[in-house]
Amino acid sequence: MSLAIHASGLVKRFAGMDHPALDHVDLDMTEGEMLAITGPSGSGKSTALYAMAGLITLDAGQVTLLGEAPKTRAAWADVRARRIGLVFQEDWLLPTLTACQNVELPMIGVETSPTKRKERAEAALASVGMAGHAGRAPAGLSGGERQRVALARALANRPDLILADEPTGELDRANSDRVIGLLKDLNRAGTSIVIVTHDPHVAEACSREVRITDGRLEAVR
Ligand SMILES: Nc1ncnc2c1ncn2[C@@H]1O[C@H](COP(=O)(O)OP(=O)(O)OP(=O)(O)O)[C@@H](O)[C@H]1O
Ligand SMILES: [Mg+2]
């Protein structure tokens, strides 16, 4: 099996911290895995996810994603656009666009037909139970609804790898179960998935769990 993620020796230091936010993190993830990253607040989980998505400059280490090792910011942006679905800890929806337009946004440049973009955005919104809210602006949605729109945005390009930072953090149990069910279905269909979570239920639903403590990563199971 080929690797979805090969990360070796990742080090990230931020000024004012007495230890690195990432302290020589190594992680190999096989394609088709569904991996949970757990750990205390401030331990480096989001930083690890950003590193795997090429969104931060590392002090040391290398990341290969789906066999690609981008060398420039533009090359990283290209890999993200084509192959990765990103869910940030905050939703980062654009306030002047509707839910549907937000979901369509990352498809621009990947899917050229506006009709297909809209169809795919509507299908992604339906898959997270947001079909009735496609025309609503983010300000008119609850936190959990915005989080589901952000997840739909990550799914719309049919990514090979989903990197999700607390995708159920704002959701009640029923919606959390629905989102995890959806991610499991995608995983069964071949999508590799990384989920950062504080929720033991969500971690248990994953095929493997690693934990980050003070920037160091260790296997849990
Ligand atoms: N841009 C930054 N500048 C300075 N310090 C930062 C920056 N980003 C993160 N940190 C620090 O790095 C450490 C790891 O942060 P990170 O966001 O990865 O934690 P986390 O495990 O995702 O926490 P949480 O569960 O609260 O989201 C924290 O101590 C944080 O304060
Ligand atoms: Mg975080």
Short mmCIF file of C-alpha atoms and ligand atoms in Angstrom, two decimals:
data_model
loop_
_atom_site.label_atom_id
_atom_site.label_comp_id
_atom_site.label_asym_id
_atom_site.label_seq_id
_atom_site.Cartn_x
_atom_site.Cartn_y
_atom_site.Cartn_z
CA MET A 1 0.00 0.00 0.00
CA SER A 2 1.24 3.49 -0.74
CA LEU A 3 1.37 6.22 1.85
CA ALA A 4 -1.16 9.03 2.11
CA ILE A 5 1.18 10.89 4.45
CA HIS A 6 4.87 10.46 5.08
CA ALA A 7 6.06 13.03 7.61
CA SER A 8 9.54 12.80 9.04
CA GLY A 9 11.37 14.86 11.63
CA LEU A 10 8.88 17.72 11.72
CA VAL A 11 10.05 20.56 13.94
CA LYS A 12 8.18 23.84 14.39
CA ARG A 13 9.22 26.46 16.92
CA PHE A 14 7.19 29.50 17.87
CA ALA A 15 8.77 32.44 19.71
CA GLY A 16 8.02 32.44 23.45
CA MET A 17 7.48 28.69 23.81
CA ASP A 18 9.87 26.70 26.00
CA HIS A 19 9.50 23.60 23.78
CA PRO A 20 8.87 23.24 20.05
CA ALA A 21 5.20 23.13 18.99
CA LEU A 22 6.28 20.11 16.90
CA ASP A 23 9.20 18.20 18.37
CA HIS A 24 10.58 15.78 15.78
CA VAL A 25 7.23 14.41 14.69
CA ASP A 26 7.28 11.31 12.47
CA LEU A 27 4.07 9.96 10.99
CA ASP A 28 3.37 7.43 8.27
CA MET A 29 -0.23 6.96 7.24
CA THR A 30 -1.23 4.33 4.70
CA GLU A 31 -3.76 5.25 2.02
CA GLY A 32 -7.23 4.22 3.18
CA GLU A 33 -6.61 4.79 6.88
CA MET A 34 -8.83 6.90 9.11
CA LEU A 35 -6.52 8.36 11.73
CA ALA A 36 -7.43 10.24 14.90
CA ILE A 37 -5.01 12.77 16.39
CA THR A 38 -5.79 13.46 20.05
CA GLY A 39 -4.01 15.33 22.82
CA PRO A 40 -4.42 18.20 25.27
CA SER A 41 -5.21 21.75 24.22
CA GLY A 42 -2.05 23.51 23.04
CA SER A 43 -0.17 20.25 22.45
CA GLY A 44 0.44 20.84 18.73
CA LYS A 45 -2.43 19.05 16.95
CA SER A 46 -3.48 21.94 14.71
CA THR A 47 0.15 22.80 14.03
CA ALA A 48 0.73 19.18 12.94
CA LEU A 49 -2.27 19.34 10.61
CA TYR A 50 -1.12 22.66 9.12
CA ALA A 51 2.35 21.15 8.60
CA MET A 52 0.84 18.17 6.77
CA ALA A 53 -1.11 20.55 4.53
CA GLY A 54 1.96 22.66 3.71
CA LEU A 55 0.42 25.70 5.37
CA ILE A 56 3.33 26.55 7.67
CA THR A 57 7.05 26.87 7.18
CA LEU A 58 8.83 24.19 9.20
CA ASP A 59 12.13 24.59 11.04
CA ALA A 60 13.00 21.02 10.02
CA GLY A 61 11.45 17.95 8.48
CA GLN A 62 9.67 16.88 5.35
CA VAL A 63 6.17 15.96 4.29
CA THR A 64 5.21 13.79 1.33
CA LEU A 65 1.48 13.70 0.60
CA LEU A 66 -0.01 11.06 -1.68
CA GLY A 67 3.40 10.56 -3.24
CA GLU A 68 3.92 14.27 -3.91
CA ALA A 69 6.54 16.38 -2.14
CA PRO A 70 5.75 19.99 -3.10
CA LYS A 71 8.75 22.31 -2.97
CA THR A 72 7.09 25.71 -3.35
CA ARG A 73 4.02 27.42 -1.91
CA ALA A 74 2.42 27.35 -5.35
CA ALA A 75 3.04 23.61 -5.67
CA TRP A 76 1.50 23.07 -2.23
CA ALA A 77 -1.54 25.14 -3.21
CA ASP A 78 -1.93 23.02 -6.32
CA VAL A 79 -1.83 19.73 -4.35
CA ARG A 80 -4.31 21.12 -1.82
CA ALA A 81 -6.70 22.26 -4.56
CA ARG A 82 -6.63 18.95 -6.44
CA ARG A 83 -6.30 16.33 -3.75
CA ILE A 84 -6.92 17.60 -0.22
CA GLY A 85 -10.05 18.55 1.67
CA LEU A 86 -9.25 20.83 4.59
CA VAL A 87 -11.48 21.53 7.57
CA PHE A 88 -10.05 24.22 9.83
CA GLN A 89 -10.73 24.52 13.55
CA GLU A 90 -12.51 27.79 12.77
CA ASP A 91 -14.80 27.66 9.78
CA TRP A 92 -13.25 30.54 7.71
CA LEU A 93 -16.42 30.90 5.65
CA LEU A 94 -16.52 34.11 3.63
CA PRO A 95 -19.25 36.29 5.14
CA THR A 96 -20.43 37.90 1.89
CA LEU A 97 -21.05 34.57 0.13
CA THR A 98 -23.93 32.17 0.68
CA ALA A 99 -23.32 28.70 2.11
CA CYS A 100 -23.51 27.25 -1.40
CA GLN A 101 -21.07 29.81 -2.85
CA ASN A 102 -18.64 29.11 -0.01
CA VAL A 103 -18.73 25.41 -0.86
CA GLU A 104 -18.23 26.17 -4.56
CA LEU A 105 -15.21 28.38 -3.97
CA PRO A 106 -12.42 25.74 -3.81
CA MET A 107 -13.84 24.08 -6.94
CA ILE A 108 -13.07 27.16 -9.04
CA GLY A 109 -10.01 26.24 -11.09
CA VAL A 110 -10.61 22.51 -10.53
CA GLU A 111 -14.12 22.02 -11.94
CA THR A 112 -14.62 24.36 -14.89
CA SER A 113 -18.39 24.03 -15.37
CA PRO A 114 -20.36 26.44 -13.10
CA THR A 115 -23.41 24.17 -13.37
CA LYS A 116 -21.41 21.15 -12.16
CA ARG A 117 -19.86 23.24 -9.38
CA LYS A 118 -23.31 24.22 -8.13
CA GLU A 119 -24.62 20.64 -8.37
CA ARG A 120 -21.63 19.30 -6.46
CA ALA A 121 -21.90 22.03 -3.81
CA GLU A 122 -25.58 21.28 -3.31
CA ALA A 123 -24.89 17.55 -3.03
CA ALA A 124 -22.11 18.18 -0.49
CA LEU A 125 -24.41 20.41 1.56
CA ALA A 126 -27.13 17.75 1.44
CA SER A 127 -24.65 15.12 2.66
CA VAL A 128 -24.07 17.11 5.87
CA GLY A 129 -27.78 17.81 6.37
CA MET A 130 -27.61 21.42 5.13
CA ALA A 131 -29.62 21.16 1.92
CA GLY A 132 -32.20 23.66 3.16
CA HIS A 133 -29.60 26.32 4.01
CA ALA A 134 -27.69 26.62 0.71
CA GLY A 135 -28.77 30.22 0.10
CA ARG A 136 -28.11 31.44 3.64
CA ALA A 137 -25.14 33.68 4.55
CA PRO A 138 -22.81 32.37 7.31
CA ALA A 139 -24.01 35.08 9.74
CA GLY A 140 -27.48 33.52 9.59
CA LEU A 141 -26.23 30.06 10.57
CA SER A 142 -25.46 28.55 13.97
CA GLY A 143 -21.90 27.53 14.86
CA GLY A 144 -22.65 23.85 14.19
CA GLU A 145 -24.32 24.70 10.88
CA ARG A 146 -21.30 26.77 9.81
CA GLN A 147 -19.06 23.86 10.76
CA ARG A 148 -21.09 21.53 8.55
CA VAL A 149 -20.87 24.00 5.63
CA ALA A 150 -17.09 24.09 6.15
CA LEU A 151 -17.05 20.28 6.01
CA ALA A 152 -19.13 20.32 2.81
CA ARG A 153 -16.58 22.75 1.32
CA ALA A 154 -13.82 20.24 2.12
CA LEU A 155 -15.75 17.36 0.50
CA ALA A 156 -16.92 19.11 -2.65
CA ASN A 157 -13.73 18.52 -4.65
CA ARG A 158 -13.85 14.79 -3.85
CA PRO A 159 -10.41 14.85 -2.23
CA ASP A 160 -8.12 11.82 -1.89
CA LEU A 161 -7.17 12.98 1.61
CA ILE A 162 -9.26 14.87 4.17
CA LEU A 163 -7.48 16.75 6.95
CA ALA A 164 -10.08 17.84 9.50
CA ASP A 165 -9.38 19.87 12.65
CA GLU A 166 -12.12 19.18 15.21
CA PRO A 167 -14.84 18.80 12.56
CA THR A 168 -17.41 17.84 15.21
CA GLY A 169 -16.30 20.29 17.92
CA GLU A 170 -19.46 22.41 17.60
CA LEU A 171 -21.92 19.58 16.99
CA ASP A 172 -24.39 17.77 19.21
CA ARG A 173 -24.15 13.99 19.42
CA ALA A 174 -26.70 13.33 16.64
CA ASN A 175 -24.96 15.63 14.15
CA SER A 176 -21.53 14.46 15.25
CA ASP A 177 -22.59 10.84 14.61
CA ARG A 178 -23.93 11.84 11.22
CA VAL A 179 -20.68 13.60 10.25
CA ILE A 180 -18.58 10.67 11.45
CA GLY A 181 -20.87 8.26 9.56
CA LEU A 182 -20.37 10.33 6.42
CA LEU A 183 -16.59 10.37 6.88
CA LYS A 184 -16.58 6.60 7.47
CA ASP A 185 -18.54 6.07 4.24
CA LEU A 186 -16.02 8.21 2.35
CA ASN A 187 -13.21 6.27 4.02
CA ARG A 188 -14.73 2.95 2.96
CA ALA A 189 -14.90 4.32 -0.58
CA GLY A 190 -11.13 4.95 -0.46
CA THR A 191 -10.61 8.44 0.98
CA SER A 192 -7.81 8.73 3.54
CA ILE A 193 -8.87 10.79 6.55
CA VAL A 194 -7.12 12.52 9.46
CA ILE A 195 -9.32 13.88 12.24
CA VAL A 196 -8.04 16.00 15.11
CA THR A 197 -10.46 15.51 17.98
CA HIS A 198 -11.02 15.87 21.71
CA ASP A 199 -14.01 13.51 21.54
CA PRO A 200 -13.28 9.87 22.54
CA HIS A 201 -16.33 8.72 20.54
CA VAL A 202 -14.84 10.22 17.39
CA ALA A 203 -11.38 8.81 18.10
CA GLU A 204 -12.88 5.35 18.62
CA ALA A 205 -14.60 5.53 15.24
CA CYS A 206 -11.17 5.84 13.58
CA SER A 207 -9.02 2.89 12.55
CA ARG A 208 -5.97 4.22 14.43
CA GLU A 209 -5.15 6.86 17.03
CA VAL A 210 -2.01 8.87 17.75
CA ARG A 211 -1.60 11.37 20.55
CA ILE A 212 0.43 14.56 20.65
CA THR A 213 1.74 15.81 23.97
CA ASP A 214 4.00 18.88 24.16
CA GLY A 215 4.75 18.57 20.44
CA ARG A 216 5.70 14.88 20.59
CA LEU A 217 3.65 12.28 18.79
CA GLU A 218 3.12 8.73 20.03
CA ALA A 219 0.93 5.84 18.91
CA VAL A 220 -2.08 5.06 21.10
CA ARG A 221 -3.44 2.14 19.09
N1 LIG B 1 1.15 31.40 15.25
C1 LIG B 1 1.57 31.07 16.48
N2 LIG B 1 2.43 31.85 17.16
C2 LIG B 1 2.89 31.50 18.38
N3 LIG B 1 2.53 30.37 19.01
C3 LIG B 1 1.68 29.54 18.39
C4 LIG B 1 1.15 29.85 17.09
N4 LIG B 1 0.34 28.83 16.72
C5 LIG B 1 0.35 27.95 17.73
N5 LIG B 1 1.15 28.36 18.72
C6 LIG B 1 1.42 27.65 19.98
O1 LIG B 1 1.82 26.32 19.64
C7 LIG B 1 1.26 25.38 20.55
C8 LIG B 1 0.46 24.36 19.77
O2 LIG B 1 -0.69 25.01 19.23
P1 LIG B 1 -1.80 24.21 18.45
O3 LIG B 1 -2.74 25.21 17.90
O4 LIG B 1 -1.15 23.29 17.50
O5 LIG B 1 -2.48 23.39 19.63
P2 LIG B 1 -3.70 22.34 19.58
O6 LIG B 1 -3.17 21.03 20.05
O7 LIG B 1 -4.33 22.39 18.25
O8 LIG B 1 -4.67 22.93 20.70
P3 LIG B 1 -6.30 22.99 20.75
O9 LIG B 1 -6.74 21.61 21.15
O10 LIG B 1 -6.56 24.01 21.83
O11 LIG B 1 -6.79 23.42 19.41
C9 LIG B 1 0.45 26.20 21.55
O12 LIG B 1 1.23 26.39 22.70
C10 LIG B 1 0.19 27.50 20.84
O13 LIG B 1 0.06 28.56 21.75
MG MG B 2 -6.14 23.07 17.57
#
